[in-house]
Amino acid sequence: MNPSSSFPELQLPHRAVHRVPSNAAFEIACQEGALWITLDNDPRDIVLEPGQCFTTPTNGQALVYALQPSRLTLTAKAAVSLSRPAHGSSPVRAMPMPCAAQRSAPGMALAR
C-alpha cells in the first residue's frame, strides 16, 4: 500500500459505525461532526472534532462511531505500532492531534 494514499471522503450519519482496515496504519481526519474511535486491546477513548486527526496502529482493529452526523477522510500511513500510554498520561483518553495541514499553522491549539 502506498505510504500516503487517500480514500474518498466518508459521510457517516449519527450512530453509524465504520470499520477501518487493519492491514495498514490510517490517519482518520474529522472534517465535520464528532467521531469516537475505539481500538482493539486499547482502553483509551479517542474523540475527534473537526480539524483533529488520529493515526491508527497497524496491529489492531479500529472502529469509528459517529457521535453526530460526520464527515471524515482516511489516509494510509507508514506503520505505527500500538504502545502503552506514557506514565502520567491518561490511560482512558488519548489526545488527538491537529491534522497535518493545520499543524504548521502558527498559534494552532486544540480546543477542549
PDB file of N, CA, C and O in Angstrom, residues 32-105:
ATOM      1  N   GLU A  32     -15.956  17.181   9.819  1.00  0.00           N
ATOM      2  CA  GLU A  32     -17.215  17.761  10.293  1.00  0.00           C
ATOM      3  C   GLU A  32     -17.846  16.774  11.270  1.00  0.00           C
ATOM      4  O   GLU A  32     -17.716  15.569  11.117  1.00  0.00           O
ATOM      5  N   GLY A  33     -18.512  17.278  12.300  1.00  0.00           N
ATOM      6  CA  GLY A  33     -19.192  16.409  13.259  1.00  0.00           C
ATOM      7  C   GLY A  33     -18.287  16.044  14.422  1.00  0.00           C
ATOM      8  O   GLY A  33     -17.426  16.815  14.832  1.00  0.00           O
ATOM      9  N   ALA A  34     -18.471  14.825  14.951  1.00  0.00           N
ATOM     10  CA  ALA A  34     -17.662  14.313  16.063  1.00  0.00           C
ATOM     11  C   ALA A  34     -17.574  12.797  15.923  1.00  0.00           C
ATOM     12  O   ALA A  34     -18.579  12.131  15.656  1.00  0.00           O
ATOM     13  N   LEU A  35     -16.367  12.261  16.112  1.00  0.00           N
ATOM     14  CA  LEU A  35     -16.120  10.834  15.940  1.00  0.00           C
ATOM     15  C   LEU A  35     -15.528  10.242  17.211  1.00  0.00           C
ATOM     16  O   LEU A  35     -14.696  10.862  17.870  1.00  0.00           O
ATOM     17  N   TRP A  36     -15.943   9.030  17.519  1.00  0.00           N
ATOM     18  CA  TRP A  36     -15.377   8.278  18.636  1.00  0.00           C
ATOM     19  C   TRP A  36     -14.673   7.095  18.015  1.00  0.00           C
ATOM     20  O   TRP A  36     -15.285   6.329  17.260  1.00  0.00           O
ATOM     21  N   ILE A  37     -13.392   6.923  18.325  1.00  0.00           N
ATOM     22  CA  ILE A  37     -12.599   5.818  17.778  1.00  0.00           C
ATOM     23  C   ILE A  37     -12.263   4.870  18.909  1.00  0.00           C
ATOM     24  O   ILE A  37     -11.818   5.292  19.982  1.00  0.00           O
ATOM     25  N   THR A  38     -12.470   3.587  18.678  1.00  0.00           N
ATOM     26  CA  THR A  38     -12.101   2.569  19.644  1.00  0.00           C
ATOM     27  C   THR A  38     -11.167   1.584  18.957  1.00  0.00           C
ATOM     28  O   THR A  38     -11.354   1.251  17.784  1.00  0.00           O
ATOM     29  N   LEU A  39     -10.141   1.136  19.683  1.00  0.00           N
ATOM     30  CA  LEU A  39      -9.119   0.244  19.153  1.00  0.00           C
ATOM     31  C   LEU A  39      -9.105  -1.061  19.929  1.00  0.00           C
ATOM     32  O   LEU A  39      -9.299  -1.057  21.150  1.00  0.00           O
ATOM     33  N   ASP A  40      -8.835  -2.165  19.240  1.00  0.00           N
ATOM     34  CA  ASP A  40      -8.672  -3.458  19.906  1.00  0.00           C
ATOM     35  C   ASP A  40      -7.555  -3.379  20.934  1.00  0.00           C
ATOM     36  O   ASP A  40      -6.501  -2.793  20.670  1.00  0.00           O
ATOM     37  N   ASN A  41      -7.778  -3.960  22.089  1.00  0.00           N
ATOM     38  CA  ASN A  41      -6.771  -4.077  23.143  1.00  0.00           C
ATOM     39  C   ASN A  41      -6.188  -2.736  23.581  1.00  0.00           C
ATOM     40  O   ASN A  41      -5.026  -2.650  23.940  1.00  0.00           O
ATOM     41  N   ASP A  42      -6.975  -1.692  23.532  1.00  0.00           N
ATOM     42  CA  ASP A  42      -6.522  -0.368  23.975  1.00  0.00           C
ATOM     43  C   ASP A  42      -7.660   0.247  24.790  1.00  0.00           C
ATOM     44  O   ASP A  42      -8.749   0.457  24.263  1.00  0.00           O
ATOM     45  N   PRO A  43      -7.444   0.515  26.078  1.00  0.00           N
ATOM     46  CA  PRO A  43      -8.527   1.014  26.929  1.00  0.00           C
ATOM     47  C   PRO A  43      -8.882   2.486  26.696  1.00  0.00           C
ATOM     48  O   PRO A  43      -9.876   2.963  27.215  1.00  0.00           O
ATOM     49  N   ARG A  44      -8.073   3.205  25.902  1.00  0.00           N
ATOM     50  CA  ARG A  44      -8.317   4.634  25.708  1.00  0.00           C
ATOM     51  C   ARG A  44      -9.497   4.886  24.777  1.00  0.00           C
ATOM     52  O   ARG A  44      -9.802   4.093  23.913  1.00  0.00           O
ATOM     53  N   ASP A  45     -10.130   6.021  24.962  1.00  0.00           N
ATOM     54  CA  ASP A  45     -11.141   6.538  24.046  1.00  0.00           C
ATOM     55  C   ASP A  45     -10.489   7.650  23.248  1.00  0.00           C
ATOM     56  O   ASP A  45      -9.764   8.468  23.812  1.00  0.00           O
ATOM     57  N   ILE A  46     -10.755   7.711  21.969  1.00  0.00           N
ATOM     58  CA  ILE A  46     -10.259   8.786  21.124  1.00  0.00           C
ATOM     59  C   ILE A  46     -11.479   9.485  20.556  1.00  0.00           C
ATOM     60  O   ILE A  46     -12.315   8.849  19.909  1.00  0.00           O
ATOM     61  N   VAL A  47     -11.619  10.768  20.832  1.00  0.00           N
ATOM     62  CA  VAL A  47     -12.732  11.552  20.308  1.00  0.00           C
ATOM     63  C   VAL A  47     -12.150  12.645  19.430  1.00  0.00           C
ATOM     64  O   VAL A  47     -11.268  13.387  19.863  1.00  0.00           O
ATOM     65  N   LEU A  48     -12.624  12.700  18.178  1.00  0.00           N
ATOM     66  CA  LEU A  48     -12.149  13.712  17.237  1.00  0.00           C
ATOM     67  C   LEU A  48     -13.249  14.712  16.936  1.00  0.00           C
ATOM     68  O   LEU A  48     -14.404  14.339  16.742  1.00  0.00           O
ATOM     69  N   GLU A  49     -12.851  15.966  16.885  1.00  0.00           N
ATOM     70  CA  GLU A  49     -13.723  17.055  16.463  1.00  0.00           C
ATOM     71  C   GLU A  49     -13.157  17.599  15.162  1.00  0.00           C
ATOM     72  O   GLU A  49     -12.029  17.254  14.785  1.00  0.00           O
ATOM     73  N   PRO A  50     -13.869  18.461  14.452  1.00  0.00           N
ATOM     74  CA  PRO A  50     -13.367  18.978  13.177  1.00  0.00           C
ATOM     75  C   PRO A  50     -11.950  19.553  13.301  1.00  0.00           C
ATOM     76  O   PRO A  50     -11.636  20.263  14.252  1.00  0.00           O
ATOM     77  N   GLY A  51     -11.092  19.158  12.340  1.00  0.00           N
ATOM     78  CA  GLY A  51      -9.712  19.621  12.326  1.00  0.00           C
ATOM     79  C   GLY A  51      -8.747  18.745  13.089  1.00  0.00           C
ATOM     80  O   GLY A  51      -7.547  18.980  13.082  1.00  0.00           O
ATOM     81  N   GLN A  52      -9.239  17.706  13.769  1.00  0.00           N
ATOM     82  CA  GLN A  52      -8.372  16.826  14.540  1.00  0.00           C
ATOM     83  C   GLN A  52      -8.196  15.497  13.812  1.00  0.00           C
ATOM     84  O   GLN A  52      -9.074  15.051  13.074  1.00  0.00           O
ATOM     85  N   CYS A  53      -7.028  14.857  14.064  1.00  0.00           N
ATOM     86  CA  CYS A  53      -6.682  13.584  13.425  1.00  0.00           C
ATOM     87  C   CYS A  53      -6.154  12.597  14.446  1.00  0.00           C
ATOM     88  O   CYS A  53      -5.663  12.989  15.499  1.00  0.00           O
ATOM     89  N   PHE A  54      -6.226  11.339  14.083  1.00  0.00           N
ATOM     90  CA  PHE A  54      -5.641  10.272  14.885  1.00  0.00           C
ATOM     91  C   PHE A  54      -5.139   9.215  13.914  1.00  0.00           C
ATOM     92  O   PHE A  54      -5.825   8.886  12.948  1.00  0.00           O
ATOM     93  N   THR A  55      -3.936   8.683  14.163  1.00  0.00           N
ATOM     94  CA  THR A  55      -3.391   7.618  13.318  1.00  0.00           C
ATOM     95  C   THR A  55      -3.526   6.290  14.042  1.00  0.00           C
ATOM     96  O   THR A  55      -3.067   6.139  15.178  1.00  0.00           O
ATOM     97  N   THR A  56      -4.156   5.328  13.378  1.00  0.00           N
ATOM     98  CA  THR A  56      -4.376   4.005  13.962  1.00  0.00           C
ATOM     99  C   THR A  56      -3.110   3.172  13.862  1.00  0.00           C
ATOM    100  O   THR A  56      -2.305   3.372  12.946  1.00  0.00           O
ATOM    101  N   PRO A  57      -2.931   2.214  14.769  1.00  0.00           N
ATOM    102  CA  PRO A  57      -1.810   1.284  14.644  1.00  0.00           C
ATOM    103  C   PRO A  57      -2.122   0.243  13.567  1.00  0.00           C
ATOM    104  O   PRO A  57      -3.286   0.072  13.185  1.00  0.00           O
ATOM    105  N   THR A  58      -1.092  -0.450  13.106  1.00  0.00           N
ATOM    106  CA  THR A  58      -1.306  -1.481  12.085  1.00  0.00           C
ATOM    107  C   THR A  58      -1.662  -2.824  12.702  1.00  0.00           C
ATOM    108  O   THR A  58      -2.109  -3.716  12.001  1.00  0.00           O
ATOM    109  N   ASN A  59      -1.472  -2.988  13.996  1.00  0.00           N
ATOM    110  CA  ASN A  59      -1.656  -4.298  14.609  1.00  0.00           C
ATOM    111  C   ASN A  59      -2.960  -4.418  15.397  1.00  0.00           C
ATOM    112  O   ASN A  59      -3.005  -5.088  16.407  1.00  0.00           O
ATOM    113  N   GLY A  60      -4.008  -3.786  14.934  1.00  0.00           N
ATOM    114  CA  GLY A  60      -5.274  -3.910  15.638  1.00  0.00           C
ATOM    115  C   GLY A  60      -6.418  -3.312  14.857  1.00  0.00           C
ATOM    116  O   GLY A  60      -6.233  -2.495  13.967  1.00  0.00           O
ATOM    117  N   GLN A  61      -7.586  -3.760  15.199  1.00  0.00           N
ATOM    118  CA  GLN A  61      -8.807  -3.287  14.552  1.00  0.00           C
ATOM    119  C   GLN A  61      -9.225  -1.947  15.141  1.00  0.00           C
ATOM    120  O   GLN A  61      -9.098  -1.727  16.336  1.00  0.00           O
ATOM    121  N   ALA A  62      -9.714  -1.049  14.285  1.00  0.00           N
ATOM    122  CA  ALA A  62     -10.229   0.242  14.746  1.00  0.00           C
ATOM    123  C   ALA A  62     -11.649   0.418  14.227  1.00  0.00           C
ATOM    124  O   ALA A  62     -11.946   0.082  13.079  1.00  0.00           O
ATOM    125  N   LEU A  63     -12.515   0.919  15.091  1.00  0.00           N
ATOM    126  CA  LEU A  63     -13.890   1.239  14.713  1.00  0.00           C
ATOM    127  C   LEU A  63     -14.111   2.730  14.948  1.00  0.00           C
ATOM    128  O   LEU A  63     -13.668   3.282  15.954  1.00  0.00           O
ATOM    129  N   VAL A  64     -14.801   3.362  13.993  1.00  0.00           N
ATOM    130  CA  VAL A  64     -15.137   4.786  14.105  1.00  0.00           C
ATOM    131  C   VAL A  64     -16.650   4.885  14.247  1.00  0.00           C
ATOM    132  O   VAL A  64     -17.395   4.348  13.427  1.00  0.00           O
ATOM    133  N   TYR A  65     -17.097   5.562  15.289  1.00  0.00           N
ATOM    134  CA  TYR A  65     -18.518   5.735  15.589  1.00  0.00           C
ATOM    135  C   TYR A  65     -18.843   7.216  15.469  1.00  0.00           C
ATOM    136  O   TYR A  65     -18.136   8.058  16.025  1.00  0.00           O
ATOM    137  N   ALA A  66     -19.890   7.543  14.747  1.00  0.00           N
ATOM    138  CA  ALA A  66     -20.302   8.939  14.578  1.00  0.00           C
ATOM    139  C   ALA A  66     -21.174   9.371  15.758  1.00  0.00           C
ATOM    140  O   ALA A  66     -22.284   8.864  15.931  1.00  0.00           O
ATOM    141  N   LEU A  67     -20.654  10.282  16.566  1.00  0.00           N
ATOM    142  CA  LEU A  67     -21.413  10.811  17.698  1.00  0.00           C
ATOM    143  C   LEU A  67     -22.512  11.767  17.231  1.00  0.00           C
ATOM    144  O   LEU A  67     -23.434  12.064  17.989  1.00  0.00           O
ATOM    145  N   GLN A  68     -22.379  12.241  16.006  1.00  0.00           N
ATOM    146  CA  GLN A  68     -23.369  13.089  15.333  1.00  0.00           C
ATOM    147  C   GLN A  68     -23.092  12.938  13.840  1.00  0.00           C
ATOM    148  O   GLN A  68     -22.103  12.306  13.476  1.00  0.00           O
ATOM    149  N   PRO A  69     -23.940  13.432  12.964  1.00  0.00           N
ATOM    150  CA  PRO A  69     -23.633  13.315  11.537  1.00  0.00           C
ATOM    151  C   PRO A  69     -22.217  13.870  11.283  1.00  0.00           C
ATOM    152  O   PRO A  69     -21.885  14.967  11.755  1.00  0.00           O
ATOM    153  N   SER A  70     -21.377  13.086  10.606  1.00  0.00           N
ATOM    154  CA  SER A  70     -19.963  13.433  10.487  1.00  0.00           C
ATOM    155  C   SER A  70     -19.422  13.169   9.092  1.00  0.00           C
ATOM    156  O   SER A  70     -19.959  12.364   8.340  1.00  0.00           O
ATOM    157  N   ARG A  71     -18.318  13.855   8.807  1.00  0.00           N
ATOM    158  CA  ARG A  71     -17.595  13.674   7.552  1.00  0.00           C
ATOM    159  C   ARG A  71     -16.132  13.471   7.921  1.00  0.00           C
ATOM    160  O   ARG A  71     -15.583  14.208   8.744  1.00  0.00           O
ATOM    161  N   LEU A  72     -15.479  12.444   7.323  1.00  0.00           N
ATOM    162  CA  LEU A  72     -14.097  12.135   7.651  1.00  0.00           C
ATOM    163  C   LEU A  72     -13.335  11.687   6.421  1.00  0.00           C
ATOM    164  O   LEU A  72     -13.938  11.310   5.407  1.00  0.00           O
ATOM    165  N   THR A  73     -12.014  11.731   6.522  1.00  0.00           N
ATOM    166  CA  THR A  73     -11.151  11.170   5.485  1.00  0.00           C
ATOM    167  C   THR A  73     -10.211  10.178   6.129  1.00  0.00           C
ATOM    168  O   THR A  73      -9.849  10.312   7.308  1.00  0.00           O
ATOM    169  N   LEU A  74      -9.832   9.161   5.356  1.00  0.00           N
ATOM    170  CA  LEU A  74      -8.855   8.161   5.771  1.00  0.00           C
ATOM    171  C   LEU A  74      -7.667   8.271   4.830  1.00  0.00           C
ATOM    172  O   LEU A  74      -7.843   8.304   3.616  1.00  0.00           O
ATOM    173  N   THR A  75      -6.459   8.288   5.392  1.00  0.00           N
ATOM    174  CA  THR A  75      -5.246   8.314   4.597  1.00  0.00           C
ATOM    175  C   THR A  75      -4.319   7.234   5.111  1.00  0.00           C
ATOM    176  O   THR A  75      -3.997   7.211   6.306  1.00  0.00           O
ATOM    177  N   ALA A  76      -3.890   6.319   4.238  1.00  0.00           N
ATOM    178  CA  ALA A  76      -2.957   5.264   4.632  1.00  0.00           C
ATOM    179  C   ALA A  76      -1.617   5.898   4.968  1.00  0.00           C
ATOM    180  O   ALA A  76      -1.143   6.792   4.275  1.00  0.00           O
ATOM    181  N   LYS A  77      -1.014   5.430   6.050  1.00  0.00           N
ATOM    182  CA  LYS A  77       0.263   5.975   6.531  1.00  0.00           C
ATOM    183  C   LYS A  77       1.275   4.852   6.688  1.00  0.00           C
ATOM    184  O   LYS A  77       0.933   3.681   6.627  1.00  0.00           O
ATOM    185  N   ALA A  78       2.518   5.221   6.975  1.00  0.00           N
ATOM    186  CA  ALA A  78       3.544   4.238   7.300  1.00  0.00           C
ATOM    187  C   ALA A  78       3.148   3.548   8.598  1.00  0.00           C
ATOM    188  O   ALA A  78       2.347   4.069   9.375  1.00  0.00           O
ATOM    189  N   ALA A  79       3.713   2.391   8.848  1.00  0.00           N
ATOM    190  CA  ALA A  79       3.363   1.575  10.008  1.00  0.00           C
ATOM    191  C   ALA A  79       3.531   2.336  11.320  1.00  0.00           C
ATOM    192  O   ALA A  79       4.488   3.059  11.515  1.00  0.00           O
ATOM    193  N   VAL A  80       2.561   2.148  12.209  1.00  0.00           N
ATOM    194  CA  VAL A  80       2.578   2.726  13.551  1.00  0.00           C
ATOM    195  C   VAL A  80       2.238   1.590  14.501  1.00  0.00           C
ATOM    196  O   VAL A  80       1.284   0.870  14.289  1.00  0.00           O
ATOM    197  N   SER A  81       3.046   1.402  15.551  1.00  0.00           N
ATOM    198  CA  SER A  81       2.756   0.316  16.474  1.00  0.00           C
ATOM    199  C   SER A  81       1.932   0.824  17.642  1.00  0.00           C
ATOM    200  O   SER A  81       2.007   1.995  18.006  1.00  0.00           O
ATOM    201  N   LEU A  82       1.158  -0.066  18.217  1.00  0.00           N
ATOM    202  CA  LEU A  82       0.335   0.257  19.372  1.00  0.00           C
ATOM    203  C   LEU A  82       1.225   0.232  20.602  1.00  0.00           C
ATOM    204  O   LEU A  82       1.897  -0.752  20.872  1.00  0.00           O
ATOM    205  N   SER A  83       1.270   1.311  21.338  1.00  0.00           N
ATOM    206  CA  SER A  83       2.098   1.359  22.536  1.00  0.00           C
ATOM    207  C   SER A  83       1.238   1.718  23.735  1.00  0.00           C
ATOM    208  O   SER A  83       0.179   2.305  23.598  1.00  0.00           O
ATOM    209  N   ARG A  84       1.720   1.370  24.881  1.00  0.00           N
ATOM    210  CA  ARG A  84       1.020   1.692  26.115  1.00  0.00           C
ATOM    211  C   ARG A  84       1.121   3.194  26.363  1.00  0.00           C
ATOM    212  O   ARG A  84       2.102   3.823  26.000  1.00  0.00           O
ATOM    213  N   PRO A  85       0.127   3.775  27.032  1.00  0.00           N
ATOM    214  CA  PRO A  85       0.212   5.198  27.366  1.00  0.00           C
ATOM    215  C   PRO A  85       1.432   5.476  28.245  1.00  0.00           C
ATOM    216  O   PRO A  85       1.809   4.657  29.075  1.00  0.00           O
ATOM    217  N   ALA A  86       2.061   6.619  28.058  1.00  0.00           N
ATOM    218  CA  ALA A  86       3.220   7.012  28.860  1.00  0.00           C
ATOM    219  C   ALA A  86       2.806   7.218  30.312  1.00  0.00           C
ATOM    220  O   ALA A  86       1.661   7.577  30.590  1.00  0.00           O
ATOM    221  N   HIS A  87       3.745   7.017  31.222  1.00  0.00           N
ATOM    222  CA  HIS A  87       3.467   7.229  32.640  1.00  0.00           C
ATOM    223  C   HIS A  87       3.009   8.669  32.846  1.00  0.00           C
ATOM    224  O   HIS A  87       3.610   9.605  32.349  1.00  0.00           O
ATOM    225  N   GLY A  88       1.920   8.855  33.546  1.00  0.00           N
ATOM    226  CA  GLY A  88       1.396  10.180  33.808  1.00  0.00           C
ATOM    227  C   GLY A  88       0.348  10.629  32.801  1.00  0.00           C
ATOM    228  O   GLY A  88      -0.342  11.595  33.018  1.00  0.00           O
ATOM    229  N   SER A  89       0.239   9.918  31.659  1.00  0.00           N
ATOM    230  CA  SER A  89      -0.796  10.287  30.693  1.00  0.00           C
ATOM    231  C   SER A  89      -2.062   9.499  31.010  1.00  0.00           C
ATOM    232  O   SER A  89      -2.025   8.522  31.740  1.00  0.00           O
ATOM    233  N   SER A  90      -3.153   9.931  30.456  1.00  0.00           N
ATOM    234  CA  SER A  90      -4.425   9.278  30.740  1.00  0.00           C
ATOM    235  C   SER A  90      -4.496   7.903  30.109  1.00  0.00           C
ATOM    236  O   SER A  90      -4.307   7.765  28.909  1.00  0.00           O
ATOM    237  N   PRO A  91      -4.770   6.860  30.885  1.00  0.00           N
ATOM    238  CA  PRO A  91      -4.937   5.533  30.305  1.00  0.00           C
ATOM    239  C   PRO A  91      -6.321   5.368  29.685  1.00  0.00           C
ATOM    240  O   PRO A  91      -6.606   4.369  29.067  1.00  0.00           O
ATOM    241  N   VAL A  92      -7.184   6.361  29.863  1.00  0.00           N
ATOM    242  CA  VAL A  92      -8.560   6.243  29.410  1.00  0.00           C
ATOM    243  C   VAL A  92      -8.837   7.048  28.148  1.00  0.00           C
ATOM    244  O   VAL A  92      -9.618   6.640  27.316  1.00  0.00           O
ATOM    245  N   ARG A  93      -8.178   8.171  27.945  1.00  0.00           N
ATOM    246  CA  ARG A  93      -8.490   9.037  26.814  1.00  0.00           C
ATOM    247  C   ARG A  93      -7.217   9.489  26.119  1.00  0.00           C
ATOM    248  O   ARG A  93      -6.339  10.055  26.747  1.00  0.00           O
ATOM    249  N   ALA A  94      -7.111   9.221  24.832  1.00  0.00           N
ATOM    250  CA  ALA A  94      -5.968   9.675  24.048  1.00  0.00           C
ATOM    251  C   ALA A  94      -6.265  11.071  23.512  1.00  0.00           C
ATOM    252  O   ALA A  94      -7.407  11.388  23.213  1.00  0.00           O
ATOM    253  N   MET A  95      -5.249  11.883  23.376  1.00  0.00           N
ATOM    254  CA  MET A  95      -5.422  13.233  22.844  1.00  0.00           C
ATOM    255  C   MET A  95      -5.150  13.223  21.348  1.00  0.00           C
ATOM    256  O   MET A  95      -4.069  12.845  20.924  1.00  0.00           O
ATOM    257  N   PRO A  96      -6.110  13.627  20.531  1.00  0.00           N
ATOM    258  CA  PRO A  96      -5.896  13.690  19.093  1.00  0.00           C
ATOM    259  C   PRO A  96      -4.982  14.859  18.741  1.00  0.00           C
ATOM    260  O   PRO A  96      -4.762  15.751  19.545  1.00  0.00           O
ATOM    261  N   MET A  97      -4.447  14.805  17.535  1.00  0.00           N
ATOM    262  CA  MET A  97      -3.563  15.855  17.037  1.00  0.00           C
ATOM    263  C   MET A  97      -4.305  16.693  16.003  1.00  0.00           C
ATOM    264  O   MET A  97      -5.212  16.197  15.351  1.00  0.00           O
ATOM    265  N   PRO A  98      -3.866  17.951  15.820  1.00  0.00           N
ATOM    266  CA  PRO A  98      -4.418  18.707  14.700  1.00  0.00           C
ATOM    267  C   PRO A  98      -3.996  18.017  13.408  1.00  0.00           C
ATOM    268  O   PRO A  98      -2.943  17.399  13.351  1.00  0.00           O
ATOM    269  N   CYS A  99      -4.792  18.112  12.370  1.00  0.00           N
ATOM    270  CA  CYS A  99      -4.472  17.475  11.103  1.00  0.00           C
ATOM    271  C   CYS A  99      -3.228  18.096  10.488  1.00  0.00           C
ATOM    272  O   CYS A  99      -2.892  19.244  10.765  1.00  0.00           O
ATOM    273  N   ALA A 100      -2.542  17.347   9.613  1.00  0.00           N
ATOM    274  CA  ALA A 100      -1.270  17.752   9.016  1.00  0.00           C
ATOM    275  C   ALA A 100      -1.326  19.146   8.406  1.00  0.00           C
ATOM    276  O   ALA A 100      -0.414  19.941   8.573  1.00  0.00           O
ATOM    277  N   ALA A 101      -2.382  19.468   7.704  1.00  0.00           N
ATOM    278  CA  ALA A 101      -2.489  20.772   7.053  1.00  0.00           C
ATOM    279  C   ALA A 101      -2.544  21.899   8.072  1.00  0.00           C
ATOM    280  O   ALA A 101      -2.195  23.025   7.772  1.00  0.00           O
ATOM    281  N   GLN A 102      -2.964  21.599   9.297  1.00  0.00           N
ATOM    282  CA  GLN A 102      -3.114  22.631  10.311  1.00  0.00           C
ATOM    283  C   GLN A 102      -1.972  22.631  11.316  1.00  0.00           C
ATOM    284  O   GLN A 102      -1.842  23.545  12.093  1.00  0.00           O
ATOM    285  N   ARG A 103      -1.122  21.584  11.331  1.00  0.00           N
ATOM    286  CA  ARG A 103      -0.037  21.506  12.312  1.00  0.00           C
ATOM    287  C   ARG A 103       0.941  22.652  12.178  1.00  0.00           C
ATOM    288  O   ARG A 103       1.507  23.102  13.153  1.00  0.00           O
ATOM    289  N   SER A 104       1.161  23.111  10.957  1.00  0.00           N
ATOM    290  CA  SER A 104       2.150  24.157  10.747  1.00  0.00           C
ATOM    291  C   SER A 104       1.587  25.560  10.947  1.00  0.00           C
ATOM    292  O   SER A 104       2.316  26.530  10.934  1.00  0.00           O
ATOM    293  N   ALA A 105       0.283  25.674  11.132  1.00  0.00           N
ATOM    294  CA  ALA A 105      -0.338  26.996  11.316  1.00  0.00           C
ATOM    295  C   ALA A 105       0.110  27.591  12.643  1.00  0.00           C
ATOM    296  O   ALA A 105       0.009  26.949  13.672  1.00  0.00           O
TER     297      ALA A 105
END
